[in-house]
Amino acid sequence: MLKLTKKADYGLMALKYLAERPDTPALSAKDIADAYGIPAQLLAKILQQLTKKGLLKSHAGMNGGYALSKPAASISAYEVILAIDGPFFITSCTKGAHGCDLTPSCTIKEPLARVNETIAGVLKSISIQDLAEHEHPSGQAPEPKLVTLTI
Amino acid sequence: MLKLTKKADYGLMALKYLAERPDTPALSAKDIADAYGIPAQLLAKILQQLTKKGLLKSHAGMNGGYALSKPAASISAYEVILAIDGPFFITSCTKGAHGCDLTPSCTIKEPLARVNETIAGVLKSISIQDLAEHEHPSGQAPEPKLVTLTI
DNA sequence: TGAACCCGGACTGTAACGGTCGTATACTAA
DNA sequence: TTAGTATACGACCGTTACAGTCCGGGTTCA
Ligand code: SF4
Ligand code: SF4
């Protein structure tokens, strides 16, 4: 419950890895997979999905691989999760697929939808660059962000 | 991914239902289940868990049932989820159970832990009373809350 | 006593997740 | 031109967690 998919997890790791090496033209899926110990074939598929959604640019052939299609600061964790796992909802009453059948009688779906929106806001406010820059050696506090929650 | 369990969902509904009827001594699991269309046996087990965690008080026998053990304002959604689904983590590297095996090489677990903490904060700031009072007929905005996020 | 209620474990079907395999395609360096 | 390196894509499968059911107990009260 309320757990991130490992695929999304891996995707974030890969993007961070790319963000830390902005000068390299492209990195192959195998390179990134080896760097962390992620199953290579699985990572490959994840990167393909990210490419299809426009977050990455791919290049086949020798010395090919993947590169960010946007600056790291303008890629949010939300986009990544969305691209990999599809639209995400805290509850099962999504209106899209087969939602729960007691939607009409339910009285908490509106409040929960706000919570959903809030969490999405949290994810949206985190960029890949935030992840890549997470080293604060001198101990100074990084940028704190504010999220508003309205029940 | 990132989806609330239906059990937790049902638990929140039940607590809200109880919070709206503070005068009744006790309500049986079947009563609440019938009110919404939740499978009765399933709800029963959920309420038992909540009782074991101290969020509810139970009373067996005729005219028995469940009642809140605390005022609705002091029960957070976080507690409910925690009681039903156990300690929740966004990632799989919990250190408790069988976490993912690439924890040592992973470079994003600390930032994600902060995100986890933030989401937990969101849940903690929502009380059952907030859910029960969600009717704003006159259209006035309800209490907005602030959550700080530090990457 | 018995009806109405709580308690708890065992059990099962289903679907999503994590991961693998195989093959087709694209590019490029030699 | 050809070999090698890479992406692209779909099919496949084992495991696990979730949602729900069943049943044999205990309690309380009328
Ligand atoms: S309708 Fe209510 S019970 Fe059903 S998934 Fe949505 S919030 Fe949960
Ligand atoms: S260690 Fe890294 S990859 Fe593994 S679960 Fe934690 S965050 Fe995800």
XYZ file of C-alpha atoms in Angstrom, chain B residues 2 41 65-67 80 104 112 130 132 150:
11
model
C 1.116 4.519 -4.558
C -16.879 -9.915 7.327
C -20.345 -2.932 18.570
C -17.626 -0.382 18.211
C -17.111 3.179 19.336
C -5.570 4.495 10.677
C 24.037 0.100 -0.593
C 12.945 9.518 -1.174
C -11.757 16.711 8.934
C -16.590 14.040 8.768
C 12.773 19.499 2.429
